[in-house]
Coordinates of N, CA and C and ligand atoms in Angstrom, one line a residue:
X1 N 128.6 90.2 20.5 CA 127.8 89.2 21.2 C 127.4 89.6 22.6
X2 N 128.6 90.5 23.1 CA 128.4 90.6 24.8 C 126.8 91.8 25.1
X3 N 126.5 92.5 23.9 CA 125.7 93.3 24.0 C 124.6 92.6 23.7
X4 N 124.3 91.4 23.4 CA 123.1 91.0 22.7 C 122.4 90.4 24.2
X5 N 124.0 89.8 24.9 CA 123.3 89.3 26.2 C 122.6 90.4 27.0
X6 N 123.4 91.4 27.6 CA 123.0 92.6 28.2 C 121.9 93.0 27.4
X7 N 121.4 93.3 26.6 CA 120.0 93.6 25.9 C 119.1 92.5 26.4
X8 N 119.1 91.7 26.3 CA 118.3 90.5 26.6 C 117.7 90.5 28.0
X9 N 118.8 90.6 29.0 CA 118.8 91.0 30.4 C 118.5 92.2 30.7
X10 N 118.4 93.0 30.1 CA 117.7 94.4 30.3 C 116.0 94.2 30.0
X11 N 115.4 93.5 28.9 CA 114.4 93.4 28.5 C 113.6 92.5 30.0
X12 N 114.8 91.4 29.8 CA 113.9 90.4 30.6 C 113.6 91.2 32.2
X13 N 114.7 92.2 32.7 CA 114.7 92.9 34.0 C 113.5 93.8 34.0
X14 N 113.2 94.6 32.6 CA 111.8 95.6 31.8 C 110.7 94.6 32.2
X15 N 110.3 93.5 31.9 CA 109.2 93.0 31.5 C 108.6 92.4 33.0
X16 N 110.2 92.1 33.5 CA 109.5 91.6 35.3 C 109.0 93.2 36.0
X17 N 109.4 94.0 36.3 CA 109.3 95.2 37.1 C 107.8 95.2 36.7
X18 N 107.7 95.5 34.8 CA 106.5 96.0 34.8 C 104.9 94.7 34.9
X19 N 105.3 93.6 34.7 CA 104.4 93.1 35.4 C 104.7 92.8 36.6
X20 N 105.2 93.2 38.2 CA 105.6 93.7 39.0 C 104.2 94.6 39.4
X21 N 104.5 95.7 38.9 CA 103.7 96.9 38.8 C 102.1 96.8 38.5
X22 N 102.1 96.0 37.1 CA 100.9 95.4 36.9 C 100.0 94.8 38.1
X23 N 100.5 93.9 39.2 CA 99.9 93.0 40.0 C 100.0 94.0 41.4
X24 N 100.9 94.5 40.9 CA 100.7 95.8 42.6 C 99.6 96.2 42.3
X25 N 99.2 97.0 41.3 CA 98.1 97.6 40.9 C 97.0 97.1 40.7
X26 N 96.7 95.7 40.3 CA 95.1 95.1 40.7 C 95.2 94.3 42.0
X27 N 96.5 94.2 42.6 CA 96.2 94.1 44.1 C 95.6 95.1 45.5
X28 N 96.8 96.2 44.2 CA 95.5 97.1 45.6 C 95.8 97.6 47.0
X29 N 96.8 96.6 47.3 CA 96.8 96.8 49.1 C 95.7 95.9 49.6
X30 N 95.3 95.1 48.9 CA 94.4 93.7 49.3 C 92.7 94.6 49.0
X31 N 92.8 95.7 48.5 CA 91.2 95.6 47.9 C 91.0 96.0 46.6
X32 N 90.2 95.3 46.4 CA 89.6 94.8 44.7 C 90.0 96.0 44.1
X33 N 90.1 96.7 43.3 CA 90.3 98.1 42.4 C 88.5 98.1 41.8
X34 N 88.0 97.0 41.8 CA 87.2 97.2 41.0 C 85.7 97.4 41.4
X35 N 85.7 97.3 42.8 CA 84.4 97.2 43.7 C 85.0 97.6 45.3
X36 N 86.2 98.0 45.2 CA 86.6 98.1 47.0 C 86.3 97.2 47.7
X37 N 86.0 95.7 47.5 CA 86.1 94.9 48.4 C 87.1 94.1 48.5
X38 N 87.7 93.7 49.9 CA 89.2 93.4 50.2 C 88.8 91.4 49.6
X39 N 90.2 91.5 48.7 CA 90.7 90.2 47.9 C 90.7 89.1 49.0
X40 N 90.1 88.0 48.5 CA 89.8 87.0 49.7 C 90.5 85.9 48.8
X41 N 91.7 85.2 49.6 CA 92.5 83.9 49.1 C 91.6 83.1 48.5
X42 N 91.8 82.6 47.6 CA 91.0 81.8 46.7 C 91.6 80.5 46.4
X43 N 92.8 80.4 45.7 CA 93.6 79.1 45.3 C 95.0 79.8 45.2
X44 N 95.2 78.1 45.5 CA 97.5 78.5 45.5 C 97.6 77.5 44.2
X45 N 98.1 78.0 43.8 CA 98.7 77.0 42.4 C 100.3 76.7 42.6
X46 N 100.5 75.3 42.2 CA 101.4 74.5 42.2 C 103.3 75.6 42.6
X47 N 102.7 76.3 41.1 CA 104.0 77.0 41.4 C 103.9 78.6 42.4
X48 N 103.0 78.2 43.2 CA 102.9 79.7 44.4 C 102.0 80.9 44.1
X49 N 101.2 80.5 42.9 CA 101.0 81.7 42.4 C 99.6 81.9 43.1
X50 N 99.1 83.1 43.6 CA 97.6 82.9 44.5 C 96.8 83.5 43.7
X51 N 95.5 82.9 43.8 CA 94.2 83.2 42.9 C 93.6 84.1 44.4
X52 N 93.0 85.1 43.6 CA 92.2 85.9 44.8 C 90.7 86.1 44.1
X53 N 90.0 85.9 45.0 CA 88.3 86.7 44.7 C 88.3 87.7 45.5
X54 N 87.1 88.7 44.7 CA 86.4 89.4 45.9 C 85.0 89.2 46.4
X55 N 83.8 89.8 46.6 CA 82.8 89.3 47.4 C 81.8 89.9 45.8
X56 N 82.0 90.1 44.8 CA 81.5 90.2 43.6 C 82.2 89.5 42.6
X57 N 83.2 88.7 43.3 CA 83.4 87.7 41.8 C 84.5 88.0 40.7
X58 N 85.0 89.0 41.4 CA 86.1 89.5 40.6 C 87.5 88.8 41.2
X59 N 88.4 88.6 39.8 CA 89.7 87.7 40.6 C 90.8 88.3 40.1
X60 N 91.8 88.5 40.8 CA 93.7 88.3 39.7 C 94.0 87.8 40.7
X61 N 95.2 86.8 40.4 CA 96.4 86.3 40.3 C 97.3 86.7 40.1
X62 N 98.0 86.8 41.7 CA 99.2 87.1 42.4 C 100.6 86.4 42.3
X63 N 101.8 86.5 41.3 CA 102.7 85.3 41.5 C 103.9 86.4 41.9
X64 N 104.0 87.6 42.4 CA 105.2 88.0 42.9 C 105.0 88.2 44.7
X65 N 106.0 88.6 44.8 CA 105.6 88.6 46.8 C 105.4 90.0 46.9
X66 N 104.1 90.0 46.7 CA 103.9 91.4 47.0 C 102.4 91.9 48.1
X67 N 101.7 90.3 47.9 CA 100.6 90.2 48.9 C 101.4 89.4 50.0
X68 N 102.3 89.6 50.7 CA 102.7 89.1 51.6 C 102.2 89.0 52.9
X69 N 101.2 90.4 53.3 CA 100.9 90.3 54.9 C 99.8 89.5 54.4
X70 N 98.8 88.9 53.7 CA 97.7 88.2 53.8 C 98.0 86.9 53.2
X71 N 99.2 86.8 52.6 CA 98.8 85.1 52.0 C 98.8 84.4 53.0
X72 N 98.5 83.4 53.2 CA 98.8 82.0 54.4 C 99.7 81.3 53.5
X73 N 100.2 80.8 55.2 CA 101.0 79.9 54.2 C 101.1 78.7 54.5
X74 N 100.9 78.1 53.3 CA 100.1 76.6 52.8 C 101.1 75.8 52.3
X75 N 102.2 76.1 52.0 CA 103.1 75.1 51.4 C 104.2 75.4 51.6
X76 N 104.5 74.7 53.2 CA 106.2 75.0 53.5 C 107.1 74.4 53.5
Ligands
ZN101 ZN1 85.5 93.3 43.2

């Protein structure tokens, strides 16, 4: 049984890092990947998560702390 937990916990620790990685990566360092224009705060959702545009309309959504020097902060 004890290994089924530790598997489970390994997966679940797998699947954060790599979407982790994922949102580092269309984040950018705060500019778009997709147009080089820097991600402009868009919406905060309930549970923290930040919507970003850029100046063409392109968006992701940020829910780990990883855009830290640019979010505001809105709900303290
Ligand atoms: Zn863009």
């Amino acid at each position: 049984m004890q290994w089924l937990i530790i598997f489970v916990i390994v997966c679940l620790i797998g699947s954060m890092i790599s979407d982790r990685r994922k949102e580092r990566k269309q984040w950018n360092k705060g500019i778009c990947p997709y147009c080089g224009k820097e991600w402009i705060l868009y919406d905060v959702d309930s549970s923290g998560g930040r919507m970003y545009r850029c100046e063409n309309w392109h968006y992701c959504s940020i829910t780990h702390n990883i855009d830290k020097k640019k979010s505001v902060k809105k709900n303290m």
